[in-house]
Coordinates of C-alpha atoms and ligand atoms in Angstrom, one line a residue:
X172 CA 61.8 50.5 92.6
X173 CA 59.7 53.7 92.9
X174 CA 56.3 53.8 92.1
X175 CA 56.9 56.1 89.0
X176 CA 59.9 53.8 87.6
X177 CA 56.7 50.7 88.5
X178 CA 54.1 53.0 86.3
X179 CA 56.7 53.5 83.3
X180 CA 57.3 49.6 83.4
X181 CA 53.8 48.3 83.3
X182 CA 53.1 50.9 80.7
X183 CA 55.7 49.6 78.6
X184 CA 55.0 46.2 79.0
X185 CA 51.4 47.2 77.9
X186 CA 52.5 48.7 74.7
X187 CA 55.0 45.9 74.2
X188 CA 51.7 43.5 74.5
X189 CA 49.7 45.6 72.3
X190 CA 52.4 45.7 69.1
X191 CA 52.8 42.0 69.6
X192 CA 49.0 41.5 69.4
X193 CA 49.0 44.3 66.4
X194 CA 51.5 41.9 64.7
X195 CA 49.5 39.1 65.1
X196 CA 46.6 40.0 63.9
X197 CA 46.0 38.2 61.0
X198 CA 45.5 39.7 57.8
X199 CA 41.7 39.8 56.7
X200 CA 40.5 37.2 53.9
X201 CA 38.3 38.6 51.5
X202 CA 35.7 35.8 50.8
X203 CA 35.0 34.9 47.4
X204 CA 31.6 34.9 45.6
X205 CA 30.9 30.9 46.7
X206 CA 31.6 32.2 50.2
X207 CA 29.4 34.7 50.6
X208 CA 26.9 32.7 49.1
X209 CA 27.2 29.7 51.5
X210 CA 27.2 31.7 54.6
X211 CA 24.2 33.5 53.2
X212 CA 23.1 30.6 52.9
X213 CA 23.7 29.1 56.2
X214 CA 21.1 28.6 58.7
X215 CA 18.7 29.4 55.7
X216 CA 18.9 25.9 53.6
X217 CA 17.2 22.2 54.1
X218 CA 18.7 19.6 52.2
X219 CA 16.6 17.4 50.5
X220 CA 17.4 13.5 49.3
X221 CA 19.0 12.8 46.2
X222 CA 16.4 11.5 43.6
X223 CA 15.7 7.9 43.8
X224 CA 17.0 8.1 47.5
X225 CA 15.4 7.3 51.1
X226 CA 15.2 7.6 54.1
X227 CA 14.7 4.2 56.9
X228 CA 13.0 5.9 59.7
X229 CA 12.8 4.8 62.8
X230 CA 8.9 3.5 62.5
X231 CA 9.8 1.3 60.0
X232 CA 12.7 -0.3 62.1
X233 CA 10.4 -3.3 63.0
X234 CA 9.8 -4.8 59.3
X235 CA 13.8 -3.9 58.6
X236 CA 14.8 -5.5 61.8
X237 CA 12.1 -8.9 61.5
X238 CA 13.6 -8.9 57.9
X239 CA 17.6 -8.7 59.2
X240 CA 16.7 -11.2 62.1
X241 CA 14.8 -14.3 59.5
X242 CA 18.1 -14.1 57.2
X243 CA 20.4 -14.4 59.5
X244 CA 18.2 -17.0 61.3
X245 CA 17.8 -18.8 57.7
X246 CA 21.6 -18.3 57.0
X247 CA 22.7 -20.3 60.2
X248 CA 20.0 -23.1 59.5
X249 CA 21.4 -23.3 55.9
X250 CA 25.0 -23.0 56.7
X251 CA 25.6 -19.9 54.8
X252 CA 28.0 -17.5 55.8
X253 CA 28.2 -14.3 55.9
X254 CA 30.4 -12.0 53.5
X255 CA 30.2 -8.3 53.5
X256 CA 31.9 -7.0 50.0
X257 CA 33.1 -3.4 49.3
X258 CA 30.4 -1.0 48.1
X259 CA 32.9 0.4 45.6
X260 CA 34.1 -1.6 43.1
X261 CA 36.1 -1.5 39.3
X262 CA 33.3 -0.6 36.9
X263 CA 34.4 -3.6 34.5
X264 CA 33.7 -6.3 37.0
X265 CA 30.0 -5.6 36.8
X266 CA 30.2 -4.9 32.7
X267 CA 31.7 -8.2 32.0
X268 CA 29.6 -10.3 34.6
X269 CA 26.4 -8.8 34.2
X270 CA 26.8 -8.2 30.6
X271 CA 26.4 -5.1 27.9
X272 CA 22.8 -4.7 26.4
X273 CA 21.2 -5.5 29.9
X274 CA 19.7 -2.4 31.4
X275 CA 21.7 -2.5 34.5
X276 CA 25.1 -2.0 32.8
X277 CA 23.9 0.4 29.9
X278 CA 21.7 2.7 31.7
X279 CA 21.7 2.3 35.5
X280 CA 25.5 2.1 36.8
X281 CA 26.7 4.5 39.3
X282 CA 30.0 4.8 37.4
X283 CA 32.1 7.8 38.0
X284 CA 36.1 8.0 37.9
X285 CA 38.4 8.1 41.4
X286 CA 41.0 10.5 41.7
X287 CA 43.2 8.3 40.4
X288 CA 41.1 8.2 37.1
X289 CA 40.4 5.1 37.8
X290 CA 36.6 3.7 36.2
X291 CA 34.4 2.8 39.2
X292 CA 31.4 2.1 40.0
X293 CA 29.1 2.2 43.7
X294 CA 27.7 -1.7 42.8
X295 CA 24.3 -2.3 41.6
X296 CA 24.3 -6.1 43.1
X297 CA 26.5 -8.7 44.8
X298 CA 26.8 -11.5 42.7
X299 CA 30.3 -10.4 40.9
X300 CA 31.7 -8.9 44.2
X301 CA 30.9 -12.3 45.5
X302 CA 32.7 -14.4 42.8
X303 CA 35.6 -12.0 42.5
X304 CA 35.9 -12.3 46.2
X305 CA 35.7 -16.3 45.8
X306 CA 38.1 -16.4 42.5
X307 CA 40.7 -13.5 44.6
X308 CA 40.4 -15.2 48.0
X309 CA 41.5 -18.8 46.7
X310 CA 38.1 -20.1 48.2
X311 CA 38.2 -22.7 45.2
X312 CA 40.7 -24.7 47.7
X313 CA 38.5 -25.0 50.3
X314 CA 35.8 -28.0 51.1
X315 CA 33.0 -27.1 48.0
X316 CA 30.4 -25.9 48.2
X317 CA 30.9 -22.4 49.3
X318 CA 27.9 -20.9 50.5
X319 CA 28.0 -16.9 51.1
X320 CA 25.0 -14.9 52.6
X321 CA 25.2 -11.0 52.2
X322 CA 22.8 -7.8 53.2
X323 CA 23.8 -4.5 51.7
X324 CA 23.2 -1.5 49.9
X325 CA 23.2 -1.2 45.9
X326 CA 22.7 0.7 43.4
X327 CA 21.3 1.6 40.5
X328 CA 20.6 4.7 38.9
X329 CA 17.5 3.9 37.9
X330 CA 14.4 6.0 37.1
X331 CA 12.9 6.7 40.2
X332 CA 9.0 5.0 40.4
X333 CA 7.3 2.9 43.1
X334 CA 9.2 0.3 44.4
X335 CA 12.8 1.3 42.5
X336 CA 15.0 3.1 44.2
X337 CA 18.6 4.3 43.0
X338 CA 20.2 3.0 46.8
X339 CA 18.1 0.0 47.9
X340 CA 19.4 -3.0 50.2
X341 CA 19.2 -6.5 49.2
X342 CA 20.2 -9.4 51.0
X343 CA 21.4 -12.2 49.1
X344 CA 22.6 -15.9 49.3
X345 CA 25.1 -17.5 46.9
X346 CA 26.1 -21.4 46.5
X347 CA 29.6 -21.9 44.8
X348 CA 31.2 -25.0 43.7
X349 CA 27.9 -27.6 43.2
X350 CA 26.0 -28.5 40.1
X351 CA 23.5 -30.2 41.7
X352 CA 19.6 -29.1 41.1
X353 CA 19.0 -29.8 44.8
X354 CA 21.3 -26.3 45.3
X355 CA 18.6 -24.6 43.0
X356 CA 15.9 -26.0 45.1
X357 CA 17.4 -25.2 48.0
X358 CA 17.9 -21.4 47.1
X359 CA 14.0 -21.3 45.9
X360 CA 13.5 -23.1 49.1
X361 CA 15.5 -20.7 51.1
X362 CA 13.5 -17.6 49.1
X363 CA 10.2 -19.5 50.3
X364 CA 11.3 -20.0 53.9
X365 CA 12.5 -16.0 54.0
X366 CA 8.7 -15.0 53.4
X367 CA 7.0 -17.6 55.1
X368 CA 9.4 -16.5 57.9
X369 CA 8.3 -12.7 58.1
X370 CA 4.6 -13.6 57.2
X371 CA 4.4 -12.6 53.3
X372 CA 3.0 -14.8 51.5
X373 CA 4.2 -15.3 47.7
X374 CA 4.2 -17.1 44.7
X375 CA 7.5 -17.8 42.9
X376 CA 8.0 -18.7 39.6
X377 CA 10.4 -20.3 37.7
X378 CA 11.9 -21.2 34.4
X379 CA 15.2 -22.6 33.0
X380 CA 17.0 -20.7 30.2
X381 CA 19.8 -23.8 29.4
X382 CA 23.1 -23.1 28.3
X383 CA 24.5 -20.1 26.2
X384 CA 24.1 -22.3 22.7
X385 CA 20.9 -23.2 23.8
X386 CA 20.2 -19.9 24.4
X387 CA 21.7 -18.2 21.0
X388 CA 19.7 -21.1 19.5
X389 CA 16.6 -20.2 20.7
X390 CA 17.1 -16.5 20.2
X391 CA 17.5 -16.6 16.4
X392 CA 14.0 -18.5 16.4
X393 CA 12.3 -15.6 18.7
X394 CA 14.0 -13.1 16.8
X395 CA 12.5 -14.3 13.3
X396 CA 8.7 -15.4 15.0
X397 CA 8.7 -11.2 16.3
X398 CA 10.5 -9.8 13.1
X399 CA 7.3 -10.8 11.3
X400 CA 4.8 -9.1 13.6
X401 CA 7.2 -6.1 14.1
X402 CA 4.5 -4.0 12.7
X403 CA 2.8 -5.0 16.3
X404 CA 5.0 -4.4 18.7
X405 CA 6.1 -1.0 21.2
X406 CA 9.1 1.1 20.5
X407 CA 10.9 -0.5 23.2
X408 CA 10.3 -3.8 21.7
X409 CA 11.3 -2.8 18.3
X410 CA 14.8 -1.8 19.9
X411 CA 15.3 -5.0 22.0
X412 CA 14.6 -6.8 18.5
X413 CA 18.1 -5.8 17.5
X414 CA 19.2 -5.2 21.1
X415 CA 18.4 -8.3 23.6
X416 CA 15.8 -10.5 21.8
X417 CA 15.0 -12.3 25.1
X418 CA 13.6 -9.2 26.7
X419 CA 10.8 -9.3 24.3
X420 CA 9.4 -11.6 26.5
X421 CA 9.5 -9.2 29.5
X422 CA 7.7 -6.3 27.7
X423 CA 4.9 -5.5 30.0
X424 CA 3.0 -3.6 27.1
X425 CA -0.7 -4.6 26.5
X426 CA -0.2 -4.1 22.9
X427 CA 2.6 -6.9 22.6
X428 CA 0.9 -9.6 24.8
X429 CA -0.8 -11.4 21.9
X430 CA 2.2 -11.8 20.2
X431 CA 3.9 -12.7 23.6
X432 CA 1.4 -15.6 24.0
X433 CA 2.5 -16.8 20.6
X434 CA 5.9 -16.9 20.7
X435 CA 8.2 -19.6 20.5
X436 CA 8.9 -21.1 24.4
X437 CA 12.6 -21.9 25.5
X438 CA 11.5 -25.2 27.0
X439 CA 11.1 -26.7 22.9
X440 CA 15.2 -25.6 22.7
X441 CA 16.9 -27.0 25.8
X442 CA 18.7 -29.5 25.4
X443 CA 18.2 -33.7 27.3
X444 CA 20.5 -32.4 30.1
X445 CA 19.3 -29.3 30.6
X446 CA 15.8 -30.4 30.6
X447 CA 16.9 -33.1 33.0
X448 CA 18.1 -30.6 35.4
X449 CA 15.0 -28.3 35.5
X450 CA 12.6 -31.7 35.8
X451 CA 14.7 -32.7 39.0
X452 CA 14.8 -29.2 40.6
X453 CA 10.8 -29.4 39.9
X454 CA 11.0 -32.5 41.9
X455 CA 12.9 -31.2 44.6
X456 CA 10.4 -28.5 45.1
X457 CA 7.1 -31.0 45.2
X458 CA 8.9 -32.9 47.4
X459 CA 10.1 -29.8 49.7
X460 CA 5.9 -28.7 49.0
X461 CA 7.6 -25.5 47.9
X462 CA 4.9 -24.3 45.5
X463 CA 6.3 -22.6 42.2
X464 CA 4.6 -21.5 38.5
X465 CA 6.1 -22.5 35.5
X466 CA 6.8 -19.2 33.8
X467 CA 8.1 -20.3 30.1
X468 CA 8.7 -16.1 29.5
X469 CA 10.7 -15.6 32.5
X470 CA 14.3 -14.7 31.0
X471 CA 15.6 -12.5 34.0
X472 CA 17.5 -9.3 33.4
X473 CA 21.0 -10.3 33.8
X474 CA 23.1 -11.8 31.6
X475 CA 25.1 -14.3 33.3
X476 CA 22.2 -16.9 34.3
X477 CA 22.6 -20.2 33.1
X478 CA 19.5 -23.0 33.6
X479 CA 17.5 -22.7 36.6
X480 CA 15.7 -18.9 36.8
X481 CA 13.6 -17.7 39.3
X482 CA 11.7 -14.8 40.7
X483 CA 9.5 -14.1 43.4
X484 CA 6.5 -11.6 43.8
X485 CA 3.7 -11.1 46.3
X486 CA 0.6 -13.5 46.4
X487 CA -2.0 -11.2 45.0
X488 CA -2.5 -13.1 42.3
X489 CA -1.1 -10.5 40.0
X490 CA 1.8 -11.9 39.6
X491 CA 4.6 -10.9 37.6
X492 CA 2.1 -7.7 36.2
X493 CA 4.1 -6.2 39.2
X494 CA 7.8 -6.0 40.3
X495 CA 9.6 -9.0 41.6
X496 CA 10.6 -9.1 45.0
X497 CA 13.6 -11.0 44.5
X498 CA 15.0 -13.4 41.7
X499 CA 17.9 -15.2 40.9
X500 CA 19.1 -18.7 39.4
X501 CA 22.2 -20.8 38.3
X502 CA 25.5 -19.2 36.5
X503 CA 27.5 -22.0 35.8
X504 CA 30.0 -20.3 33.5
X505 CA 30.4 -16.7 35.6
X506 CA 33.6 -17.9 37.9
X507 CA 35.0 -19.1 34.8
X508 CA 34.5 -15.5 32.8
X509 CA 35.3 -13.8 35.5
X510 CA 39.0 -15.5 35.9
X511 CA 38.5 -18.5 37.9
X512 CA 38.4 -22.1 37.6
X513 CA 35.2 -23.4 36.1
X514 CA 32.9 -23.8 38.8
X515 CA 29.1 -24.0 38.5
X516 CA 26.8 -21.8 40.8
X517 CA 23.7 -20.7 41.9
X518 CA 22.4 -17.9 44.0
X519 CA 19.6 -15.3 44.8
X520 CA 18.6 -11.9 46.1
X521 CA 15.7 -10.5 47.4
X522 CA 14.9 -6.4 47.8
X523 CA 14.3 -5.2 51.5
X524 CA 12.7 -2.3 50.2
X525 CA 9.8 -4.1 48.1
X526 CA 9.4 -6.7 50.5
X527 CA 8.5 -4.2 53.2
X528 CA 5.9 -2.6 51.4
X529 CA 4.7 -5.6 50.6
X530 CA 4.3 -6.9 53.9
X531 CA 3.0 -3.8 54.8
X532 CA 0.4 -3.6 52.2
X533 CA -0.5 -7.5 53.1
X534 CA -0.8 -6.5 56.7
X535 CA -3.0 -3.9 56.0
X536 CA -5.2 -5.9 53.7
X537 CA -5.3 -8.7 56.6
X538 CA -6.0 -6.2 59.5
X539 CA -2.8 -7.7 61.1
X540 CA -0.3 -6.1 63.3
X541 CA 3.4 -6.8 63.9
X542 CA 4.1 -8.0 67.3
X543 CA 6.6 -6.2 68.3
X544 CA 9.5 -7.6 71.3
X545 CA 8.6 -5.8 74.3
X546 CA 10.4 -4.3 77.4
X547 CA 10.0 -6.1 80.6
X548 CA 9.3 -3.1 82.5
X549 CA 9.0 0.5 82.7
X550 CA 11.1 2.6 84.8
X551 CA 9.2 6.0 86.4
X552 CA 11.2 8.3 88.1
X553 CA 10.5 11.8 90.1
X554 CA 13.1 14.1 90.6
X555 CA 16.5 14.5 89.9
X556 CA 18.2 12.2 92.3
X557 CA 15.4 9.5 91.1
X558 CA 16.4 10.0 87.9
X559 CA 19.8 9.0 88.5
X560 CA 19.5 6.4 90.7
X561 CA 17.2 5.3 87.9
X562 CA 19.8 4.8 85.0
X563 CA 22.4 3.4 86.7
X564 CA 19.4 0.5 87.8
X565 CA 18.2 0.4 84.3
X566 CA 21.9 -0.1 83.3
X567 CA 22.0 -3.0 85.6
X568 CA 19.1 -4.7 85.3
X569 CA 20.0 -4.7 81.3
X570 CA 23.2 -6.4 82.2
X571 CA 21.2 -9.2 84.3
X572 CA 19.2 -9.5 81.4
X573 CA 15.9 -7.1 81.6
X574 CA 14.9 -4.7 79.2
X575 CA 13.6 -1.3 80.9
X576 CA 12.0 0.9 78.7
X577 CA 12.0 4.5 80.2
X578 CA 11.4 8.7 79.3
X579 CA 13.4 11.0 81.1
X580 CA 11.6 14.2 79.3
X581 CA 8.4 13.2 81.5
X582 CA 8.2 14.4 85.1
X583 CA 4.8 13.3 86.2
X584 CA 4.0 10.0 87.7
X585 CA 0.8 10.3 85.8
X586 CA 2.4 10.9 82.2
X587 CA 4.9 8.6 82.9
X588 CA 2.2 5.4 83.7
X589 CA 0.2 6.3 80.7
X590 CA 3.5 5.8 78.6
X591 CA 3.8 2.4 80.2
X592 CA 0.6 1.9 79.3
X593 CA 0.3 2.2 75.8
X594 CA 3.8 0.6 75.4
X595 CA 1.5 -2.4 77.2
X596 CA 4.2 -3.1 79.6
X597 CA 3.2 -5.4 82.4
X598 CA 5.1 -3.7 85.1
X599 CA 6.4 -0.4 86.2
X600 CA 9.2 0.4 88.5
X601 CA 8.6 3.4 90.4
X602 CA 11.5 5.4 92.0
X603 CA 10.9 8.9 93.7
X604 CA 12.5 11.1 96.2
X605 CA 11.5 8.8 99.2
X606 CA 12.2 5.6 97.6
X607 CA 15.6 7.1 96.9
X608 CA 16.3 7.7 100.5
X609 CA 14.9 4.4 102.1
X610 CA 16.8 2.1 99.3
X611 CA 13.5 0.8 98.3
X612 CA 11.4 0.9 94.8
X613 CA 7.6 0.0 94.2
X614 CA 6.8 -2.3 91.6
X615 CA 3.2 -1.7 90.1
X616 CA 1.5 -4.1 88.4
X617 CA -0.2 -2.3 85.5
X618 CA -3.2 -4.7 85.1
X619 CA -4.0 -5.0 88.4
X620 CA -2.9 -1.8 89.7
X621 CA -1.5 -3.5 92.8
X622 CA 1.9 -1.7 94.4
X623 CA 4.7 -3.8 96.2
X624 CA 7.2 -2.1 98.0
X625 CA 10.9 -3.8 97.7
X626 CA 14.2 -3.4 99.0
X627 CA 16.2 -2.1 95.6
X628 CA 18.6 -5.1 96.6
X629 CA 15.7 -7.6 96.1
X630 CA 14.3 -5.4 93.1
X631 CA 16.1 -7.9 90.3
X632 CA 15.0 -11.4 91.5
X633 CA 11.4 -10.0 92.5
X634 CA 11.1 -8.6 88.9
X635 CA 12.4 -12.1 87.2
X636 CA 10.1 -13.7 89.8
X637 CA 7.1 -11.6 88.7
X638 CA 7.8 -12.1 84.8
X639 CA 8.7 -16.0 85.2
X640 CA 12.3 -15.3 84.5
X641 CA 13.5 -17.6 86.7
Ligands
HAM171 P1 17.9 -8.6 40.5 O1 16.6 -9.3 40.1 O2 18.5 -7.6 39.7 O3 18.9 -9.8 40.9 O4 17.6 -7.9 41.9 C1 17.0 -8.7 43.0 C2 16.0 -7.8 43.7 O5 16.6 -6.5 44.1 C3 14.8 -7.4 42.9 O6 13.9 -8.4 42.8 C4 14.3 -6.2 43.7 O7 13.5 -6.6 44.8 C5 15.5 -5.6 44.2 N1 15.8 -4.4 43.3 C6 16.5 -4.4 42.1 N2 16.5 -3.2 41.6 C7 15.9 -2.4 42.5 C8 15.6 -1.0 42.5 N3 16.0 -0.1 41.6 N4 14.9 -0.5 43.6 C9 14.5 -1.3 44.6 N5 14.8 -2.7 44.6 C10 15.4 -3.2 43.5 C11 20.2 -9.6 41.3 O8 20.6 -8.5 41.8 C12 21.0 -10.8 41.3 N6 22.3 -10.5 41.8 C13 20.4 -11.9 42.1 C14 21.2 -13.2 42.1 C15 22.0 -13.6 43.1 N7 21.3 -14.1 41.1 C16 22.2 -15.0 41.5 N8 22.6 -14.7 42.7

């Protein structure tokens, strides 16, 4: 080929190319007003939290973690097992358990429809998820009792104020399958054990609320003791007078405390049996030296309790003038309602998020500080081949089981032992160019200030040696 015929071919490959890519092109969108706002909006917006929503930072991780660690630690002592249920579940299941008229079901459920149009709901506690799981999962056909242990989020939609949040985590321990009042004592037990456990002290109180026709009997003779003094009471009190007469009891109103004192007490309406039953789990906790108030108003705000109630709250002696930490009690008729066979039960849940600023606030009041587990060591590198080196030895030290703490974003020997040194680590492994090169590492110890030089072989066992590992 000539080198003119080679010119006219390239050229016409070239314009071959270019119509392609003309083709190709594709057409330009016009963007539409929500567009143009977003990407004006782009690099420009913060998000903040949904109301009633938060946050678990990183500083807080040791109360969350100490918290995780006792209820496992309590669940494996107590032979509960864990059960994790879905977050999402059919609205009704929490409307027939927890009941219409209670709060949680008329004014705080997350309940939206699916794409489906299906009614759900993002759950505002476990208890029903539990017993569905129980009734759905045939667990009536196992050895009884059943005893479940769950820690997950829930919600409520709830107006947002200290210490209630719309997503909040609770964990939560239910007995299936036994009637007996040592399972009551045992959960109050268990409840008591929790916060002795993390170091909070509280008081708990308790109350038994007898069976439904106990109940209904009892209510007609509140309803007509506040009917008369009507005249005396809040708004909301005049409402739960039509509404839920046994949340009269839980008005927290100065103005309807004198006629709170005066009121008729459930105790007067239970029947021999039920009395029986709240005299033995009263026993059960002298016994256990589990200490408890009786609380002849405590009524609980769900409506499938049954007998034994409870609720516990920080020991500040102001008792239940603040919000509970946790609560529960006995629902001998809910596995029945809900479709199962009938099966008594009993259960409890406490609220991570109150109990952490409890602890904190008790902490704070005792001048006392978490102790927090610490590294073994701390590994200071300088330069990059040190720095290397130095993650691959942290890596296996960790597998020969050592905890390095470390910070790559620090060059300096200097910063890097003063980080060591507030961490109050005992010992710091230090790894630089030359140490690299000769296969050795000095171990400083920090209170001494004594160096050792090591063979990086020997490193491991003289560590271990050093921290009485072995
Ligand atoms: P509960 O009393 O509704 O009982 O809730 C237990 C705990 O969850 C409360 O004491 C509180 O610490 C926490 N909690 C409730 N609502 C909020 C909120 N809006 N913000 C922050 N924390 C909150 C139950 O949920 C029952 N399922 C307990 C039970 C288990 N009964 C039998 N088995």
């Amino acid at each position: 080929m000539t080198t003119m015929a080679k010119t006219k071919k390239i050229k016409a490959e070239k314009k071959k190319t270019a119509v392609k890519a003309k083709t190709e092109k594709k057409p330009e969108k016009k963007e539409s007003k929500e567009e143009q706002a977003a990407h004006a909006e782009r690099g420009k917006k913060t998000y903040n939290l949904l109301r009633g929503m938060h946050d678990i930072l990183p500083k807080d991780e040791k109360y969350w973690k100490n918290f995780f660690h006792t209820a496992e630690n309590l669940a494996a002592h107590f032979q509960f097992n864990r059960i994790e249920t879905p977050i999402v579940e059919e609205a009704g299941l929490f409307i027939r358990s927890i009941g219409r008229g209670t709060d949680v079901v008329d004014k705080e459920m997350y309940v939206f429809e699916d794409r489906d149009g299906d009614k759900v709901c993002l759950r505002p506690e476990a208890t029903a998820s539990v017993v569905r799981a129980y009734i759905l999962h045939g667990m009536w056909n196992m050895p009884q009792p059943i005893k479940l242990w769950y820690w997950g989020p829930m919600f409520r939609y709830d107006r947002p104020q200290a210490g209630r949040f719309r997503q909040f985590m609770q964990v939560g321990f239910e007995t299936i399958g036994d009637p007996d009042p040592s399972v009551d004592a045992e959960l109050i037990l268990q409840a008591h054990n929790f916060y002795t456990d993390v170091g909070l002290p509280v008081e708990i109180h308790v109350n038994s609320i007898g069976t439904p026709e106990e109940r209904q009997r009892y209510k007609t003779a509140l309803t007509d003791f506040y009917r008369a003094k009507r005249s005396y009471l809040c708004d909301d009190c005049k409402q739960r007078l039509h509404k839920n007469p046994l949340r009269l009891l839980d008005c927290k109103q100065e103005r309807c405390q004198p006629v709170k004192e005066d009121a008729p007490q459930i105790i007067d309406w239970l029947s021999e049996d039920s009395k029986n039953h709240f005299m033995k789990v009263l026993e059960y906790l002298d016994e256990l030296a589990v200490p408890y108030v009786l609380r002849s108003t405590l009524v609980r705000g769900l409506d499938y309790y049954t007998r034994t109630v409870f609720e516990v709250y920080p020991a500040t002696g102001e008792g239940s003038a603040q919000s509970a930490l946790g609560g529960g009690g006995r629902y001998d008729l809910l596995v029945e309602e809900m479709g199962g066979k009938p099966m008594p039960a009993a259960g409890l849940a406490l609220g991570i998020e109150r109990s952490v600023s409890a602890l904190k606030q008790h902490l704070e009041r005792t001048q006392t500080k978490i102790i927090l587990e610490k590294a073994d060591a701390f590994m200071a590198q300088l330069g990059d081949q040190a720095r290397r080196r130095a993650l691959k030895m942290i890596n296996d030290l960790r597998h020969s089981g050592l905890r390095i703490d470390y910070n790559f974003a620090k060059n300096s020997l200097k910063s890097q032992l003063e980080t060591a040194n507030g961490m109050q680590l005992p010992y710091v492994l230090i790894l630089g160019q030359k140490e690299v090169q000769d296969g050795t590492i000095i171990i400083r110890d920090m209170e001494s200030g004594v160096q050792e030089i090591v063979d990086q072989k020997k490193m491991e066992n003289t560590l271990k040696r050093k921290l009485g590992k072995v």
